[in-house]
Amino acid sequence: MPKSSASSSSKKPAKGTDPGKKKSAPRAKSANKKVAKKTPAKKQATGKAPAKTVSKSAGESNKLQHNAFLDGEVPSMNIVHISPEMAPVCKVGGLADVVFGLTHELAIRGNSVEIILPKYDNMRYDHIYGLCESFKDLWVPWYDGAIHCTVYFGYVHNRKCFFIEPHSSDHFFNRGKYYGEDDDVWRFAFFSRAAMEFLLQSGKRLDIIHCHDWQTGLVPVYLWEVYQNLGMGNSRVCYTIHNFKHQGVCGGELLRATGLNRPEYYFDQNRLGHDLHDGALNLMKGGIVYSNFVTTVSPTHSHEAKDLGLGFGMEGTLQTHAAKYGGVLNGIDYESWNPERDSHIPTHYNTGSIGKKQENKRALRERLLLADNDKPIVAHIGRLDPQKGLELVRHAIFHCLNNGAQFVLLGSSPEQSINDYFLHLKDEVNDNPDCHLEIGFNEDLARLIYAGADMMLVPSRFEPCGLTQLIAMRYGTIP
């Protein structure tokens, strides 16, 4: 990563944010005083003043919470999700749907929930209501200086979201894509640092920080090595791994960029040192080691990843930290994925009117210029990743076409070579009236496919807990 990323900004990092300082460092105390003088309410787009604090002893506080649980009440919490994706504004795979659904469920249970996302240039801005500047001068430490950022606030289907926009010559999130860049590790290491700096400078005090996948694996590292000394020591981190294959592996230069430094410290096998490759850091491992609890997408997959060789080299780390590791079964948002009221499909239906599904099938054929006949439609929606069994997808296309069915594909890959392969395949079947391959992603089209297809193809070399089959069954489409 070029050092010019930070040198283009003239302002230095805020005092007290030097990660090399120990807990007893006097500068940490001065930073606490500086933060205490801020007025966070002016920085928050929601316009709410910070809640009044009432001094209680730790024993009294614990007793109140314990009594609340005994009475069947769960105390509300302040929760923030830090994620690279959230449907429908920036979606690549199931991670985006999980964040969208989970934040809603947490909110309706009485918690205060916010989401922090990168401000990508190719987001679906039509799904963001009331987008406005929330924090104009956020300076994020990077190399020997700092990068100036602007934080925006907006509602995404009633979810409170903050979007971080760096003003850097590296154009971290102005690439026209979410992933697939050579410097992805640096892009999301910066995003994680920016998210933590925003939480500090805006005066937010959180009970839970929930981060997702390798892209935010440095969040708990930053928290415990830097920000707990600056007044954020009461926050706890939940780290969810949606995909063990992609882990954010990089070299030691990242330590200098992030200001963590101390390679002899972080390359330790008990911290971020890669278990299989000497001289490499693993951001996912950092997330596991430094988090208070680690989850993955199902109890079965948590066992597979830890004990059955599906952890892609992370097995030893998971076994070491087994006491704080478990699986929580994925689910879908039944209000959003509902054929009775889905605004993206032309005809609504339910189990009592499943015959109306045919009208959506007809609309799908009209949109994709497929032949109007009695053949069943087999579909595949998903990220074109080798773990999905792409050779099985190709086989299924021609098997369906040769055996009296139509085939529809919607998906893309962060790897351009895979996109190129499927674009070539698209040219090969382009004149066939029973086949349509759409290389890309479109939320409206995806929902129409779920509603109009008869069967949903879910090939996979391994599948942690796919949402595709759950959504398909919700729409009466056989997975």
Short mmCIF file of N, CA and C in Angstrom, two decimals, residues 282-359:
data_model
loop_
_atom_site.label_atom_id
_atom_site.label_comp_id
_atom_site.label_asym_id
_atom_site.label_seq_id
_atom_site.Cartn_x
_atom_site.Cartn_y
_atom_site.Cartn_z
N ASN A 282 -3.02 -13.05 9.64
CA ASN A 282 -4.34 -13.54 9.28
C ASN A 282 -5.37 -12.71 10.04
N LEU A 283 -6.14 -11.88 9.30
CA LEU A 283 -7.08 -10.97 9.95
C LEU A 283 -8.24 -11.72 10.59
N MET A 284 -8.68 -12.81 9.96
CA MET A 284 -9.75 -13.60 10.56
C MET A 284 -9.29 -14.18 11.89
N LYS A 285 -8.06 -14.65 11.93
CA LYS A 285 -7.53 -15.18 13.19
C LYS A 285 -7.52 -14.10 14.26
N GLY A 286 -7.13 -12.88 13.89
CA GLY A 286 -7.17 -11.78 14.85
C GLY A 286 -8.56 -11.57 15.40
N GLY A 287 -9.56 -11.67 14.52
CA GLY A 287 -10.94 -11.51 14.98
C GLY A 287 -11.33 -12.58 15.98
N ILE A 288 -10.90 -13.82 15.73
CA ILE A 288 -11.22 -14.91 16.64
C ILE A 288 -10.52 -14.73 17.98
N VAL A 289 -9.22 -14.43 17.95
CA VAL A 289 -8.42 -14.33 19.17
C VAL A 289 -8.90 -13.19 20.06
N TYR A 290 -9.21 -12.06 19.48
CA TYR A 290 -9.49 -10.85 20.27
C TYR A 290 -10.97 -10.66 20.61
N SER A 291 -11.88 -11.40 19.97
CA SER A 291 -13.30 -11.22 20.25
C SER A 291 -13.70 -11.88 21.56
N ASN A 292 -14.82 -11.43 22.11
CA ASN A 292 -15.35 -12.05 23.32
C ASN A 292 -16.15 -13.30 23.00
N PHE A 293 -16.78 -13.31 21.83
CA PHE A 293 -17.48 -14.52 21.39
C PHE A 293 -17.45 -14.58 19.87
N VAL A 294 -17.31 -15.80 19.35
CA VAL A 294 -17.22 -16.02 17.91
C VAL A 294 -18.35 -16.94 17.49
N THR A 295 -19.08 -16.56 16.46
CA THR A 295 -20.16 -17.40 15.95
C THR A 295 -19.94 -17.70 14.48
N THR A 296 -20.55 -18.79 14.04
CA THR A 296 -20.66 -19.04 12.61
C THR A 296 -22.10 -19.43 12.31
N VAL A 297 -22.40 -19.81 11.08
CA VAL A 297 -23.77 -19.74 10.58
C VAL A 297 -24.67 -20.90 10.95
N SER A 298 -24.14 -21.91 11.62
CA SER A 298 -24.99 -22.99 12.11
C SER A 298 -24.21 -23.83 13.11
N PRO A 299 -24.88 -24.51 14.03
CA PRO A 299 -24.17 -25.39 14.97
C PRO A 299 -23.41 -26.50 14.25
N THR A 300 -23.99 -27.03 13.19
CA THR A 300 -23.32 -28.09 12.44
C THR A 300 -22.03 -27.59 11.82
N HIS A 301 -22.10 -26.40 11.19
CA HIS A 301 -20.90 -25.88 10.53
C HIS A 301 -19.84 -25.47 11.54
N SER A 302 -20.25 -25.06 12.73
CA SER A 302 -19.25 -24.73 13.75
C SER A 302 -18.43 -25.97 14.09
N HIS A 303 -19.08 -27.12 14.14
CA HIS A 303 -18.38 -28.39 14.39
C HIS A 303 -17.53 -28.77 13.19
N GLU A 304 -18.06 -28.60 11.98
CA GLU A 304 -17.30 -28.95 10.77
C GLU A 304 -16.02 -28.13 10.67
N ALA A 305 -16.13 -26.85 10.96
CA ALA A 305 -14.97 -25.97 10.82
C ALA A 305 -13.91 -26.25 11.88
N LYS A 306 -14.34 -26.60 13.07
CA LYS A 306 -13.40 -26.81 14.18
C LYS A 306 -12.79 -28.21 14.17
N ASP A 307 -13.61 -29.21 13.82
CA ASP A 307 -13.17 -30.60 14.03
C ASP A 307 -13.11 -31.47 12.78
N LEU A 308 -13.72 -31.03 11.68
CA LEU A 308 -13.82 -31.91 10.52
C LEU A 308 -13.06 -31.38 9.30
N GLY A 309 -12.15 -30.44 9.51
CA GLY A 309 -11.29 -30.00 8.42
C GLY A 309 -11.87 -29.00 7.46
N LEU A 310 -12.98 -28.34 7.82
CA LEU A 310 -13.57 -27.34 6.94
C LEU A 310 -13.29 -25.92 7.41
N GLY A 311 -12.26 -25.76 8.22
CA GLY A 311 -11.91 -24.43 8.71
C GLY A 311 -10.82 -23.76 7.92
N PHE A 312 -10.35 -24.39 6.83
CA PHE A 312 -9.32 -23.82 5.96
C PHE A 312 -8.10 -23.36 6.75
N GLY A 313 -7.62 -24.24 7.61
CA GLY A 313 -6.43 -23.93 8.40
C GLY A 313 -6.71 -23.26 9.72
N MET A 314 -7.97 -22.95 10.02
CA MET A 314 -8.32 -22.25 11.25
C MET A 314 -8.70 -23.21 12.37
N GLU A 315 -8.58 -24.52 12.12
CA GLU A 315 -9.03 -25.51 13.09
C GLU A 315 -8.34 -25.36 14.44
N GLY A 316 -7.02 -25.22 14.43
CA GLY A 316 -6.28 -25.11 15.69
C GLY A 316 -6.69 -23.91 16.50
N THR A 317 -6.88 -22.76 15.83
CA THR A 317 -7.30 -21.55 16.54
C THR A 317 -8.69 -21.73 17.13
N LEU A 318 -9.59 -22.35 16.38
CA LEU A 318 -10.95 -22.57 16.88
C LEU A 318 -10.95 -23.53 18.07
N GLN A 319 -10.10 -24.54 18.03
CA GLN A 319 -10.02 -25.47 19.15
C GLN A 319 -9.46 -24.79 20.39
N THR A 320 -8.46 -23.93 20.18
CA THR A 320 -7.89 -23.19 21.31
C THR A 320 -8.93 -22.29 21.98
N HIS A 321 -9.80 -21.72 21.16
CA HIS A 321 -10.80 -20.77 21.67
C HIS A 321 -12.20 -21.36 21.67
N ALA A 322 -12.28 -22.68 21.82
CA ALA A 322 -13.58 -23.37 21.74
C ALA A 322 -14.57 -22.89 22.78
N ALA A 323 -14.10 -22.41 23.93
CA ALA A 323 -14.99 -21.99 25.01
C ALA A 323 -15.81 -20.76 24.63
N LYS A 324 -15.34 -20.00 23.66
CA LYS A 324 -16.08 -18.78 23.27
C LYS A 324 -16.53 -18.87 21.81
N TYR A 325 -16.75 -20.10 21.33
CA TYR A 325 -17.09 -20.31 19.92
C TYR A 325 -18.33 -21.19 19.81
N GLY A 326 -19.24 -20.83 18.89
CA GLY A 326 -20.43 -21.63 18.69
C GLY A 326 -21.14 -21.26 17.40
N GLY A 327 -22.14 -22.04 17.06
CA GLY A 327 -22.91 -21.79 15.84
C GLY A 327 -24.32 -21.32 16.15
N VAL A 328 -24.79 -20.35 15.40
CA VAL A 328 -26.16 -19.84 15.50
C VAL A 328 -26.78 -19.99 14.12
N LEU A 329 -27.86 -20.76 14.05
CA LEU A 329 -28.45 -21.08 12.75
C LEU A 329 -28.96 -19.84 12.04
N ASN A 330 -28.54 -19.69 10.80
CA ASN A 330 -29.00 -18.58 9.97
C ASN A 330 -30.51 -18.64 9.74
N GLY A 331 -31.07 -17.51 9.50
CA GLY A 331 -32.49 -17.44 9.14
C GLY A 331 -32.71 -16.30 8.19
N ILE A 332 -33.94 -16.14 7.73
CA ILE A 332 -34.26 -15.05 6.81
C ILE A 332 -35.31 -14.14 7.46
N ASP A 333 -35.40 -12.94 6.96
CA ASP A 333 -36.38 -11.97 7.41
C ASP A 333 -37.70 -12.27 6.71
N TYR A 334 -38.66 -12.84 7.45
CA TYR A 334 -39.91 -13.27 6.82
C TYR A 334 -40.80 -12.11 6.42
N GLU A 335 -40.54 -10.93 6.93
CA GLU A 335 -41.29 -9.77 6.47
C GLU A 335 -40.78 -9.30 5.12
N SER A 336 -39.45 -9.32 4.96
CA SER A 336 -38.87 -8.89 3.69
C SER A 336 -39.09 -9.93 2.59
N TRP A 337 -38.81 -11.19 2.92
CA TRP A 337 -38.98 -12.27 1.94
C TRP A 337 -40.38 -12.87 2.10
N ASN A 338 -41.35 -12.20 1.51
CA ASN A 338 -42.74 -12.60 1.69
C ASN A 338 -43.49 -12.44 0.36
N PRO A 339 -43.84 -13.55 -0.31
CA PRO A 339 -44.52 -13.44 -1.61
C PRO A 339 -45.92 -12.84 -1.52
N GLU A 340 -46.46 -12.71 -0.30
CA GLU A 340 -47.78 -12.10 -0.15
C GLU A 340 -47.74 -10.58 -0.29
N ARG A 341 -46.53 -9.98 -0.05
CA ARG A 341 -46.47 -8.51 -0.11
C ARG A 341 -45.17 -7.99 -0.72
N ASP A 342 -44.42 -8.85 -1.38
CA ASP A 342 -43.15 -8.45 -2.00
C ASP A 342 -43.42 -7.46 -3.13
N SER A 343 -42.93 -6.24 -2.98
CA SER A 343 -43.18 -5.19 -3.98
C SER A 343 -42.40 -5.40 -5.27
N HIS A 344 -41.46 -6.35 -5.28
CA HIS A 344 -40.62 -6.58 -6.46
C HIS A 344 -41.26 -7.55 -7.45
N ILE A 345 -42.35 -8.21 -7.07
CA ILE A 345 -42.97 -9.19 -7.97
C ILE A 345 -44.35 -8.69 -8.39
N PRO A 346 -44.77 -9.03 -9.61
CA PRO A 346 -46.04 -8.48 -10.12
C PRO A 346 -47.29 -9.08 -9.49
N THR A 347 -47.23 -10.35 -9.05
CA THR A 347 -48.42 -11.02 -8.51
C THR A 347 -48.09 -11.63 -7.16
N HIS A 348 -48.89 -11.30 -6.16
CA HIS A 348 -48.68 -11.83 -4.83
C HIS A 348 -49.45 -13.14 -4.66
N TYR A 349 -48.92 -13.99 -3.78
CA TYR A 349 -49.56 -15.29 -3.57
C TYR A 349 -49.12 -15.85 -2.22
N ASN A 350 -49.78 -16.91 -1.80
CA ASN A 350 -49.41 -17.62 -0.59
C ASN A 350 -49.68 -19.11 -0.79
N THR A 351 -49.62 -19.87 0.30
CA THR A 351 -49.82 -21.31 0.15
C THR A 351 -51.21 -21.66 -0.33
N GLY A 352 -52.17 -20.77 -0.05
CA GLY A 352 -53.54 -21.03 -0.49
C GLY A 352 -53.82 -20.60 -1.91
N SER A 353 -52.89 -19.86 -2.51
CA SER A 353 -53.09 -19.39 -3.90
C SER A 353 -51.82 -19.61 -4.71
N ILE A 354 -51.22 -20.79 -4.55
CA ILE A 354 -49.94 -21.07 -5.19
C ILE A 354 -50.05 -21.04 -6.70
N GLY A 355 -51.27 -21.20 -7.23
CA GLY A 355 -51.46 -21.16 -8.67
C GLY A 355 -51.06 -19.82 -9.29
N LYS A 356 -51.12 -18.74 -8.48
CA LYS A 356 -50.75 -17.42 -8.98
C LYS A 356 -49.25 -17.29 -9.24
N LYS A 357 -48.50 -18.26 -8.77
CA LYS A 357 -47.07 -18.28 -9.06
C LYS A 357 -46.81 -18.33 -10.56
N GLN A 358 -47.74 -18.93 -11.29
CA GLN A 358 -47.62 -19.02 -12.75
C GLN A 358 -47.54 -17.63 -13.41
N GLU A 359 -48.24 -16.66 -12.83
CA GLU A 359 -48.22 -15.31 -13.39
C GLU A 359 -46.83 -14.68 -13.24
#
